[in-house]
JSON list of C-alpha atoms in Angstrom, two decimals:
[
{"chain": "A", "resi": 1, "resn": "SER", "atom": "CA", "xyz": [-4.46, 16.60, -15.82]},
{"chain": "A", "resi": 2, "resn": "ARG", "atom": "CA", "xyz": [-5.91, 13.66, -13.98]},
{"chain": "A", "resi": 3, "resn": "LYS", "atom": "CA", "xyz": [-8.56, 13.08, -16.39]},
{"chain": "A", "resi": 4, "resn": "ARG", "atom": "CA", "xyz": [-6.24, 12.93, -19.24]},
{"chain": "A", "resi": 5, "resn": "LEU", "atom": "CA", "xyz": [-4.04, 10.59, -17.34]},
{"chain": "A", "resi": 6, "resn": "SER", "atom": "CA", "xyz": [-6.91, 8.45, -16.72]},
{"chain": "A", "resi": 7, "resn": "GLU", "atom": "CA", "xyz": [-7.93, 8.33, -20.46]},
{"chain": "A", "resi": 8, "resn": "SER", "atom": "CA", "xyz": [-4.24, 7.43, -21.44]},
{"chain": "A", "resi": 9, "resn": "LYS", "atom": "CA", "xyz": [-4.20, 4.56, -18.74]},
{"chain": "A", "resi": 10, "resn": "THR", "atom": "CA", "xyz": [-7.63, 3.27, -19.96]},
{"chain": "A", "resi": 11, "resn": "TYR", "atom": "CA", "xyz": [-6.38, 3.30, -23.43]},
{"chain": "A", "resi": 12, "resn": "TRP", "atom": "CA", "xyz": [-3.13, 1.13, -22.69]},
{"chain": "A", "resi": 13, "resn": "ASP", "atom": "CA", "xyz": [-4.89, -0.97, -20.10]},
{"chain": "A", "resi": 14, "resn": "SER", "atom": "CA", "xyz": [-6.60, -3.21, -22.62]},
{"chain": "A", "resi": 15, "resn": "TYR", "atom": "CA", "xyz": [-8.90, -6.17, -21.75]},
{"chain": "A", "resi": 16, "resn": "GLU", "atom": "CA", "xyz": [-5.79, -8.46, -22.25]},
{"chain": "A", "resi": 17, "resn": "VAL", "atom": "CA", "xyz": [-3.59, -6.34, -19.99]},
{"chain": "A", "resi": 18, "resn": "VAL", "atom": "CA", "xyz": [-6.25, -6.45, -17.22]},
{"chain": "A", "resi": 19, "resn": "GLU", "atom": "CA", "xyz": [-6.77, -10.11, -17.55]},
{"chain": "A", "resi": 20, "resn": "GLY", "atom": "CA", "xyz": [-3.05, -10.61, -17.19]},
{"chain": "A", "resi": 21, "resn": "MET", "atom": "CA", "xyz": [-3.02, -8.46, -14.02]},
{"chain": "A", "resi": 22, "resn": "PHE", "atom": "CA", "xyz": [-5.98, -10.52, -12.59]},
{"chain": "A", "resi": 23, "resn": "ASP", "atom": "CA", "xyz": [-4.24, -13.89, -13.30]},
{"chain": "A", "resi": 24, "resn": "ASN", "atom": "CA", "xyz": [-0.80, -12.74, -11.73]},
{"chain": "A", "resi": 25, "resn": "ASP", "atom": "CA", "xyz": [-2.55, -11.30, -8.73]},
{"chain": "A", "resi": 26, "resn": "TRP", "atom": "CA", "xyz": [-4.68, -14.26, -8.21]},
{"chain": "A", "resi": 27, "resn": "ALA", "atom": "CA", "xyz": [-1.70, -16.55, -8.56]},
{"chain": "A", "resi": 28, "resn": "ARG", "atom": "CA", "xyz": [0.17, -14.55, -5.89]},
{"chain": "A", "resi": 29, "resn": "LEU", "atom": "CA", "xyz": [-2.85, -14.63, -3.50]},
{"chain": "A", "resi": 30, "resn": "LEU", "atom": "CA", "xyz": [-2.68, -18.62, -3.66]},
{"chain": "A", "resi": 31, "resn": "SER", "atom": "CA", "xyz": [1.00, -18.71, -3.67]},
{"chain": "A", "resi": 32, "resn": "ASP", "atom": "CA", "xyz": [1.25, -19.99, -0.06]},
{"chain": "A", "resi": 33, "resn": "GLY", "atom": "CA", "xyz": [-0.80, -23.09, -0.66]},
{"chain": "A", "resi": 34, "resn": "PRO", "atom": "CA", "xyz": [-4.15, -24.56, 0.16]},
{"chain": "A", "resi": 35, "resn": "ARG", "atom": "CA", "xyz": [-3.38, -24.10, 3.98]},
{"chain": "A", "resi": 36, "resn": "GLY", "atom": "CA", "xyz": [-2.30, -20.47, 3.43]},
{"chain": "A", "resi": 37, "resn": "ARG", "atom": "CA", "xyz": [-3.86, -17.62, 5.32]},
{"chain": "A", "resi": 38, "resn": "PHE", "atom": "CA", "xyz": [-5.54, -16.21, 2.34]},
{"chain": "A", "resi": 39, "resn": "VAL", "atom": "CA", "xyz": [-7.36, -19.50, 1.51]},
{"chain": "A", "resi": 40, "resn": "GLN", "atom": "CA", "xyz": [-8.32, -19.71, 5.24]},
{"chain": "A", "resi": 41, "resn": "LEU", "atom": "CA", "xyz": [-9.59, -16.15, 5.15]},
{"chain": "A", "resi": 42, "resn": "MET", "atom": "CA", "xyz": [-11.78, -17.13, 1.97]},
{"chain": "A", "resi": 43, "resn": "THR", "atom": "CA", "xyz": [-13.28, -20.21, 3.52]},
{"chain": "A", "resi": 44, "resn": "ALA", "atom": "CA", "xyz": [-14.20, -18.62, 6.87]},
{"chain": "A", "resi": 45, "resn": "SER", "atom": "CA", "xyz": [-17.84, -18.89, 6.29]},
{"chain": "A", "resi": 46, "resn": "GLY", "atom": "CA", "xyz": [-17.80, -22.76, 6.70]},
{"chain": "A", "resi": 47, "resn": "LYS", "atom": "CA", "xyz": [-18.93, -23.10, 3.09]},
{"chain": "A", "resi": 48, "resn": "ALA", "atom": "CA", "xyz": [-17.29, -25.99, 1.16]},
{"chain": "A", "resi": 49, "resn": "PRO", "atom": "CA", "xyz": [-13.71, -24.41, 0.48]},
{"chain": "A", "resi": 50, "resn": "HIS", "atom": "CA", "xyz": [-13.54, -25.14, -3.29]},
{"chain": "A", "resi": 51, "resn": "THR", "atom": "CA", "xyz": [-17.07, -23.64, -3.88]},
{"chain": "A", "resi": 52, "resn": "MET", "atom": "CA", "xyz": [-16.36, -20.46, -1.90]},
{"chain": "A", "resi": 53, "resn": "MET", "atom": "CA", "xyz": [-12.96, -20.07, -3.50]},
{"chain": "A", "resi": 54, "resn": "ALA", "atom": "CA", "xyz": [-14.52, -20.27, -6.93]},
{"chain": "A", "resi": 55, "resn": "ASP", "atom": "CA", "xyz": [-17.25, -17.97, -5.79]},
{"chain": "A", "resi": 56, "resn": "ILE", "atom": "CA", "xyz": [-14.81, -15.21, -4.50]},
{"chain": "A", "resi": 57, "resn": "LYS", "atom": "CA", "xyz": [-12.57, -15.70, -7.57]},
{"chain": "A", "resi": 58, "resn": "GLN", "atom": "CA", "xyz": [-15.52, -14.91, -9.73]},
{"chain": "A", "resi": 59, "resn": "VAL", "atom": "CA", "xyz": [-16.37, -11.75, -7.86]},
{"chain": "A", "resi": 60, "resn": "VAL", "atom": "CA", "xyz": [-12.75, -10.42, -7.87]},
{"chain": "A", "resi": 61, "resn": "TYR", "atom": "CA", "xyz": [-12.65, -11.08, -11.46]},
{"chain": "A", "resi": 62, "resn": "ASN", "atom": "CA", "xyz": [-15.84, -9.15, -12.12]},
{"chain": "A", "resi": 63, "resn": "ASN", "atom": "CA", "xyz": [-14.58, -6.17, -10.13]},
{"chain": "A", "resi": 64, "resn": "PHE", "atom": "CA", "xyz": [-11.03, -6.44, -10.77]},
{"chain": "A", "resi": 65, "resn": "ASP", "atom": "CA", "xyz": [-10.74, -3.44, -13.38]},
{"chain": "A", "resi": 66, "resn": "MET", "atom": "CA", "xyz": [-12.46, -1.23, -10.77]},
{"chain": "A", "resi": 67, "resn": "MET", "atom": "CA", "xyz": [-10.04, -2.41, -8.08]},
{"chain": "A", "resi": 68, "resn": "GLN", "atom": "CA", "xyz": [-6.84, -1.90, -9.91]},
{"chain": "A", "resi": 69, "resn": "LYS", "atom": "CA", "xyz": [-7.96, 1.50, -11.10]},
{"chain": "A", "resi": 70, "resn": "VAL", "atom": "CA", "xyz": [-8.66, 2.47, -7.44]},
{"chain": "A", "resi": 71, "resn": "PHE", "atom": "CA", "xyz": [-5.52, 1.02, -6.32]},
{"chain": "A", "resi": 72, "resn": "THR", "atom": "CA", "xyz": [-3.35, 2.79, -8.95]},
{"chain": "A", "resi": 73, "resn": "TYR", "atom": "CA", "xyz": [-5.02, 6.20, -8.44]},
{"chain": "A", "resi": 74, "resn": "TYR", "atom": "CA", "xyz": [-4.66, 6.36, -4.64]},
{"chain": "A", "resi": 75, "resn": "THR", "atom": "CA", "xyz": [-1.04, 5.24, -4.77]},
{"chain": "A", "resi": 76, "resn": "PHE", "atom": "CA", "xyz": [-0.27, 8.14, -6.92]},
{"chain": "A", "resi": 77, "resn": "LEU", "atom": "CA", "xyz": [-1.92, 10.65, -4.63]},
{"chain": "A", "resi": 78, "resn": "GLY", "atom": "CA", "xyz": [0.77, 10.48, -1.91]},
{"chain": "A", "resi": 79, "resn": "THR", "atom": "CA", "xyz": [3.67, 10.62, -4.16]},
{"chain": "A", "resi": 80, "resn": "GLY", "atom": "CA", "xyz": [3.32, 13.85, -6.11]},
{"chain": "A", "resi": 81, "resn": "GLY", "atom": "CA", "xyz": [2.21, 12.04, -9.27]},
{"chain": "A", "resi": 82, "resn": "ARG", "atom": "CA", "xyz": [5.43, 9.90, -9.25]},
{"chain": "A", "resi": 83, "resn": "GLY", "atom": "CA", "xyz": [3.46, 6.78, -8.64]},
{"chain": "A", "resi": 84, "resn": "LYS", "atom": "CA", "xyz": [4.89, 3.54, -7.06]},
{"chain": "A", "resi": 85, "resn": "LEU", "atom": "CA", "xyz": [3.96, -0.12, -6.70]},
{"chain": "A", "resi": 86, "resn": "THR", "atom": "CA", "xyz": [2.64, 0.16, -2.98]},
{"chain": "A", "resi": 87, "resn": "MET", "atom": "CA", "xyz": [-0.14, 1.86, -1.19]},
{"chain": "A", "resi": 88, "resn": "SER", "atom": "CA", "xyz": [0.99, 3.67, 2.06]},
{"chain": "A", "resi": 89, "resn": "SER", "atom": "CA", "xyz": [-1.20, 3.86, 5.08]},
{"chain": "A", "resi": 90, "resn": "ASN", "atom": "CA", "xyz": [-1.82, 7.43, 4.37]},
{"chain": "A", "resi": 91, "resn": "GLU", "atom": "CA", "xyz": [-3.08, 6.57, 0.94]},
{"chain": "A", "resi": 92, "resn": "TRP", "atom": "CA", "xyz": [-5.06, 3.60, 2.32]},
{"chain": "A", "resi": 93, "resn": "ASN", "atom": "CA", "xyz": [-6.80, 5.89, 4.89]},
{"chain": "A", "resi": 94, "resn": "GLN", "atom": "CA", "xyz": [-7.66, 8.49, 2.22]},
{"chain": "A", "resi": 95, "resn": "PHE", "atom": "CA", "xyz": [-9.27, 5.67, 0.17]},
{"chain": "A", "resi": 96, "resn": "ILE", "atom": "CA", "xyz": [-11.20, 4.37, 3.13]},
{"chain": "A", "resi": 97, "resn": "LYS", "atom": "CA", "xyz": [-12.48, 7.86, 3.96]},
{"chain": "A", "resi": 98, "resn": "GLU", "atom": "CA", "xyz": [-13.38, 8.71, 0.48]},
{"chain": "A", "resi": 99, "resn": "ALA", "atom": "CA", "xyz": [-15.10, 5.50, -0.23]},
{"chain": "A", "resi": 100, "resn": "ARG", "atom": "CA", "xyz": [-17.12, 5.83, 2.97]},
{"chain": "A", "resi": 101, "resn": "ILE", "atom": "CA", "xyz": [-16.25, 2.36, 4.26]},
{"chain": "A", "resi": 102, "resn": "ILE", "atom": "CA", "xyz": [-16.12, 3.15, 7.95]},
{"chain": "A", "resi": 103, "resn": "ASP", "atom": "CA", "xyz": [-19.24, 2.56, 9.91]},
{"chain": "A", "resi": 104, "resn": "GLN", "atom": "CA", "xyz": [-19.21, 3.74, 13.48]},
{"chain": "A", "resi": 105, "resn": "GLN", "atom": "CA", "xyz": [-22.34, 2.11, 14.19]},
{"chain": "A", "resi": 106, "resn": "SER", "atom": "CA", "xyz": [-20.84, -1.39, 13.16]},
{"chain": "A", "resi": 107, "resn": "ILE", "atom": "CA", "xyz": [-19.22, -4.04, 15.41]},
{"chain": "A", "resi": 108, "resn": "ARG", "atom": "CA", "xyz": [-16.10, -4.48, 13.25]},
{"chain": "A", "resi": 109, "resn": "CYS", "atom": "CA", "xyz": [-15.84, -1.67, 10.68]},
{"chain": "A", "resi": 110, "resn": "LYS", "atom": "CA", "xyz": [-14.67, 1.40, 12.63]},
{"chain": "A", "resi": 111, "resn": "ARG", "atom": "CA", "xyz": [-11.49, 3.26, 11.91]},
{"chain": "A", "resi": 112, "resn": "SER", "atom": "CA", "xyz": [-9.42, 1.10, 14.24]},
{"chain": "A", "resi": 113, "resn": "ASP", "atom": "CA", "xyz": [-10.61, -2.04, 12.29]},
{"chain": "A", "resi": 114, "resn": "THR", "atom": "CA", "xyz": [-9.72, -0.63, 8.82]},
{"chain": "A", "resi": 115, "resn": "ASP", "atom": "CA", "xyz": [-6.23, 0.44, 10.30]},
{"chain": "A", "resi": 116, "resn": "MET", "atom": "CA", "xyz": [-5.70, -3.17, 11.74]},
{"chain": "A", "resi": 117, "resn": "VAL", "atom": "CA", "xyz": [-6.66, -4.53, 8.19]},
{"chain": "A", "resi": 118, "resn": "PHE", "atom": "CA", "xyz": [-3.80, -2.38, 6.61]},
{"chain": "A", "resi": 119, "resn": "GLN", "atom": "CA", "xyz": [-1.40, -3.40, 9.33]},
{"chain": "A", "resi": 120, "resn": "THR", "atom": "CA", "xyz": [-2.10, -7.12, 9.07]},
{"chain": "A", "resi": 121, "resn": "ALA", "atom": "CA", "xyz": [-2.34, -7.40, 5.26]},
{"chain": "A", "resi": 122, "resn": "ASN", "atom": "CA", "xyz": [1.12, -8.64, 4.81]},
{"chain": "A", "resi": 123, "resn": "ALA", "atom": "CA", "xyz": [0.61, -11.05, 7.78]},
{"chain": "A", "resi": 124, "resn": "ILE", "atom": "CA", "xyz": [-2.57, -12.37, 6.14]},
{"chain": "A", "resi": 125, "resn": "LEU", "atom": "CA", "xyz": [-0.52, -13.46, 3.11]},
{"chain": "A", "resi": 126, "resn": "GLY", "atom": "CA", "xyz": [2.50, -14.65, 5.07]},
{"chain": "A", "resi": 127, "resn": "PHE", "atom": "CA", "xyz": [4.84, -11.63, 4.56]},
{"chain": "A", "resi": 128, "resn": "ASP", "atom": "CA", "xyz": [5.14, -10.69, 8.22]},
{"chain": "A", "resi": 129, "resn": "LYS", "atom": "CA", "xyz": [8.96, -11.24, 8.67]},
{"chain": "A", "resi": 130, "resn": "ILE", "atom": "CA", "xyz": [10.57, -7.77, 9.12]},
{"chain": "A", "resi": 131, "resn": "PRO", "atom": "CA", "xyz": [14.28, -7.70, 9.08]},
{"chain": "A", "resi": 132, "resn": "LYS", "atom": "CA", "xyz": [15.82, -7.48, 12.60]},
{"chain": "A", "resi": 133, "resn": "ASP", "atom": "CA", "xyz": [17.88, -4.47, 11.81]},
{"chain": "A", "resi": 134, "resn": "GLU", "atom": "CA", "xyz": [14.87, -2.33, 10.84]},
{"chain": "A", "resi": 135, "resn": "GLU", "atom": "CA", "xyz": [14.50, -0.81, 14.28]},
{"chain": "A", "resi": 136, "resn": "ASP", "atom": "CA", "xyz": [18.12, 0.11, 14.39]},
{"chain": "A", "resi": 137, "resn": "LEU", "atom": "CA", "xyz": [17.99, 1.82, 10.96]},
{"chain": "A", "resi": 138, "resn": "ARG", "atom": "CA", "xyz": [14.85, 3.74, 12.13]},
{"chain": "A", "resi": 139, "resn": "SER", "atom": "CA", "xyz": [16.59, 5.04, 15.31]},
{"chain": "A", "resi": 140, "resn": "HIS", "atom": "CA", "xyz": [19.52, 6.48, 13.37]},
{"chain": "A", "resi": 141, "resn": "LYS", "atom": "CA", "xyz": [17.71, 7.73, 10.13]},
{"chain": "A", "resi": 142, "resn": "ASN", "atom": "CA", "xyz": [17.75, 11.55, 11.26]},
{"chain": "A", "resi": 143, "resn": "GLU", "atom": "CA", "xyz": [21.51, 11.51, 11.97]},
{"chain": "A", "resi": 144, "resn": "PRO", "atom": "CA", "xyz": [23.55, 13.65, 9.61]},
{"chain": "A", "resi": 145, "resn": "ASP", "atom": "CA", "xyz": [26.00, 10.93, 8.91]},
{"chain": "A", "resi": 146, "resn": "PHE", "atom": "CA", "xyz": [23.43, 8.33, 8.30]},
{"chain": "A", "resi": 147, "resn": "PRO", "atom": "CA", "xyz": [24.83, 6.35, 5.18]},
{"chain": "A", "resi": 148, "resn": "MET", "atom": "CA", "xyz": [22.91, 6.63, 1.94]},
{"chain": "A", "resi": 149, "resn": "ARG", "atom": "CA", "xyz": [22.91, 2.85, 1.41]},
{"chain": "A", "resi": 150, "resn": "ASP", "atom": "CA", "xyz": [20.92, 2.67, 4.64]},
{"chain": "A", "resi": 151, "resn": "ARG", "atom": "CA", "xyz": [18.68, 5.25, 3.71]},
{"chain": "A", "resi": 152, "resn": "LYS", "atom": "CA", "xyz": [17.80, 3.35, 0.49]},
{"chain": "A", "resi": 153, "resn": "THR", "atom": "CA", "xyz": [17.48, -0.05, 2.69]},
{"chain": "A", "resi": 154, "resn": "LEU", "atom": "CA", "xyz": [15.02, 1.80, 5.05]},
{"chain": "A", "resi": 155, "resn": "SER", "atom": "CA", "xyz": [13.02, 3.06, 2.07]},
{"chain": "A", "resi": 156, "resn": "VAL", "atom": "CA", "xyz": [12.81, -0.53, 0.84]},
{"chain": "A", "resi": 157, "resn": "LEU", "atom": "CA", "xyz": [11.71, -1.78, 4.34]},
{"chain": "A", "resi": 158, "resn": "TYR", "atom": "CA", "xyz": [8.79, 1.01, 4.42]},
{"chain": "A", "resi": 159, "resn": "ASP", "atom": "CA", "xyz": [7.60, -0.20, 1.09]},
{"chain": "A", "resi": 160, "resn": "MET", "atom": "CA", "xyz": [7.29, -3.60, 2.71]},
{"chain": "A", "resi": 161, "resn": "HIS", "atom": "CA", "xyz": [4.74, -2.21, 5.03]},
{"chain": "A", "resi": 162, "resn": "GLY", "atom": "CA", "xyz": [2.64, -0.73, 2.14]},
{"chain": "A", "resi": 163, "resn": "LEU", "atom": "CA", "xyz": [0.10, -2.89, 0.10]},
{"chain": "A", "resi": 164, "resn": "MET", "atom": "CA", "xyz": [0.87, -4.18, -3.46]},
{"chain": "A", "resi": 165, "resn": "ARG", "atom": "CA", "xyz": [-2.03, -4.62, -5.66]},
{"chain": "A", "resi": 166, "resn": "PHE", "atom": "CA", "xyz": [-2.58, -8.15, -4.81]},
{"chain": "A", "resi": 167, "resn": "GLU", "atom": "CA", "xyz": [-2.54, -7.46, -1.21]},
{"chain": "A", "resi": 168, "resn": "PHE", "atom": "CA", "xyz": [-4.95, -4.66, -1.58]},
{"chain": "A", "resi": 169, "resn": "VAL", "atom": "CA", "xyz": [-7.35, -7.29, -3.01]},
{"chain": "A", "resi": 170, "resn": "ALA", "atom": "CA", "xyz": [-6.90, -9.48, -0.06]},
{"chain": "A", "resi": 171, "resn": "ALA", "atom": "CA", "xyz": [-7.51, -6.44, 2.33]},
{"chain": "A", "resi": 172, "resn": "MET", "atom": "CA", "xyz": [-10.75, -5.65, 0.29]},
{"chain": "A", "resi": 173, "resn": "LEU", "atom": "CA", "xyz": [-12.05, -9.20, 1.16]},
{"chain": "A", "resi": 174, "resn": "LYS", "atom": "CA", "xyz": [-11.23, -8.70, 4.83]},
{"chain": "A", "resi": 175, "resn": "VAL", "atom": "CA", "xyz": [-12.83, -5.16, 4.95]},
{"chain": "A", "resi": 176, "resn": "ALA", "atom": "CA", "xyz": [-16.00, -6.77, 3.28]},
{"chain": "A", "resi": 177, "resn": "MET", "atom": "CA", "xyz": [-16.16, -9.33, 5.98]},
{"chain": "A", "resi": 178, "resn": "CYS", "atom": "CA", "xyz": [-15.70, -6.76, 8.60]},
{"chain": "A", "resi": 179, "resn": "LYS", "atom": "CA", "xyz": [-18.47, -4.53, 7.14]},
{"chain": "A", "resi": 180, "resn": "TYR", "atom": "CA", "xyz": [-21.01, -7.15, 5.99]},
{"chain": "A", "resi": 181, "resn": "MET", "atom": "CA", "xyz": [-20.20, -10.39, 7.68]},
{"chain": "A", "resi": 182, "resn": "TYR", "atom": "CA", "xyz": [-18.73, -9.81, 11.22]},
{"chain": "A", "resi": 183, "resn": "SER", "atom": "CA", "xyz": [-21.13, -6.78, 11.61]},
{"chain": "A", "resi": 184, "resn": "PRO", "atom": "CA", "xyz": [-24.38, -8.42, 10.66]},
{"chain": "A", "resi": 185, "resn": "SER", "atom": "CA", "xyz": [-27.44, -6.25, 9.89]},
{"chain": "A", "resi": 186, "resn": "PRO", "atom": "CA", "xyz": [-30.37, -6.82, 12.17]},
{"chain": "A", "resi": 187, "resn": "LEU", "atom": "CA", "xyz": [-32.51, -7.11, 9.11]},
{"chain": "A", "resi": 188, "resn": "THR", "atom": "CA", "xyz": [-30.37, -9.28, 6.66]},
{"chain": "A", "resi": 189, "resn": "GLY", "atom": "CA", "xyz": [-28.06, -11.06, 9.10]},
{"chain": "A", "resi": 190, "resn": "ARG", "atom": "CA", "xyz": [-24.66, -12.24, 8.07]},
{"chain": "A", "resi": 191, "resn": "PHE", "atom": "CA", "xyz": [-23.47, -12.42, 4.57]},
{"chain": "A", "resi": 192, "resn": "ALA", "atom": "CA", "xyz": [-21.19, -14.98, 2.88]},
{"chain": "A", "resi": 193, "resn": "PRO", "atom": "CA", "xyz": [-17.67, -13.62, 1.96]},
{"chain": "A", "resi": 194, "resn": "ASP", "atom": "CA", "xyz": [-18.45, -13.53, -1.71]},
{"chain": "A", "resi": 195, "resn": "ILE", "atom": "CA", "xyz": [-21.53, -11.65, -1.33]},
{"chain": "A", "resi": 196, "resn": "ALA", "atom": "CA", "xyz": [-20.08, -9.32, 1.25]},
{"chain": "A", "resi": 197, "resn": "LEU", "atom": "CA", "xyz": [-17.19, -8.56, -1.39]},
{"chain": "A", "resi": 198, "resn": "GLN", "atom": "CA", "xyz": [-19.65, -7.91, -4.06]},
{"chain": "A", "resi": 199, "resn": "MET", "atom": "CA", "xyz": [-21.58, -5.51, -1.83]},
{"chain": "A", "resi": 200, "resn": "LEU", "atom": "CA", "xyz": [-18.28, -3.65, -0.84]},
{"chain": "A", "resi": 201, "resn": "CYS", "atom": "CA", "xyz": [-17.36, -3.39, -4.46]},
{"chain": "A", "resi": 202, "resn": "GLU", "atom": "CA", "xyz": [-20.64, -1.86, -5.36]},
{"chain": "A", "resi": 203, "resn": "HIS", "atom": "CA", "xyz": [-20.45, 0.50, -2.35]},
{"chain": "A", "resi": 204, "resn": "ILE", "atom": "CA", "xyz": [-16.73, 1.69, -3.37]},
{"chain": "A", "resi": 205, "resn": "GLU", "atom": "CA", "xyz": [-17.61, 2.17, -6.98]},
{"chain": "A", "resi": 206, "resn": "LEU", "atom": "CA", "xyz": [-20.66, 4.28, -6.12]},
{"chain": "A", "resi": 207, "resn": "ASN", "atom": "CA", "xyz": [-18.82, 6.45, -3.46]},
{"chain": "A", "resi": 208, "resn": "VAL", "atom": "CA", "xyz": [-15.46, 6.78, -5.34]},
{"chain": "A", "resi": 209, "resn": "ARG", "atom": "CA", "xyz": [-17.28, 7.87, -8.63]},
{"chain": "A", "resi": 210, "resn": "GLU", "atom": "CA", "xyz": [-19.04, 10.65, -6.75]},
{"chain": "A", "resi": 211, "resn": "VAL", "atom": "CA", "xyz": [-15.89, 11.97, -4.89]},
{"chain": "A", "resi": 212, "resn": "ARG", "atom": "CA", "xyz": [-13.39, 11.20, -7.61]},
{"chain": "A", "resi": 213, "resn": "PRO", "atom": "CA", "xyz": [-15.09, 10.74, -10.96]},
{"chain": "A", "resi": 214, "resn": "GLU", "atom": "CA", "xyz": [-11.68, 10.56, -12.86]},
{"chain": "A", "resi": 215, "resn": "VAL", "atom": "CA", "xyz": [-10.76, 7.37, -11.18]},
{"chain": "A", "resi": 216, "resn": "LEU", "atom": "CA", "xyz": [-13.26, 5.26, -13.01]},
{"chain": "A", "resi": 217, "resn": "HIS", "atom": "CA", "xyz": [-13.57, 7.65, -15.97]},
{"chain": "A", "resi": 218, "resn": "VAL", "atom": "CA", "xyz": [-13.95, 6.01, -19.41]},
{"chain": "A", "resi": 219, "resn": "PRO", "atom": "CA", "xyz": [-13.12, 8.15, -22.31]},
{"chain": "A", "resi": 220, "resn": "LYS", "atom": "CA", "xyz": [-15.56, 8.43, -25.24]}
]
């Protein structure tokens, strides 16, 4: 059952393992350097870059266990339980729906906005170069004599359009900014990126726990 699977994963994902996941993912987020797109996204508020990066890193660290559990769970939903390393657009949309992230009254957090976050997540991190022969492979994929090697190549290309875990973290920051920074409340105004991300994490945990309690289940 999913509950037993969650208990097993929680047992093996020790504090040290999750720490290692965080260190690896944060390093990958910063791998394109101080002028990279993720750094530019983090410092969009105009706050001192090093201060804002440190604040966002702390928020990601504090919520990383929840993020990686949510990511892993939803990547399994669309694969019949087989699991993989990337989150597809269907899995992303299911997560967005069940976490009740979309706000049709907002300026920048409608369904079209969350779709755009997914579509541009790779581009945000500089992974927007798609092989030139992809369209040609797609156009012939349903032909009976389509080579198996090309089917495998196309499968890899499709995975390139999915989100890996560190890209999911970047997408969460972008969604937080869409929901709480670009769509300011008339009562509270705009939130800084780190505060917006913390608010989104609390919102996700509350709603996912209600809809899918096994995702964040902690065995006794």
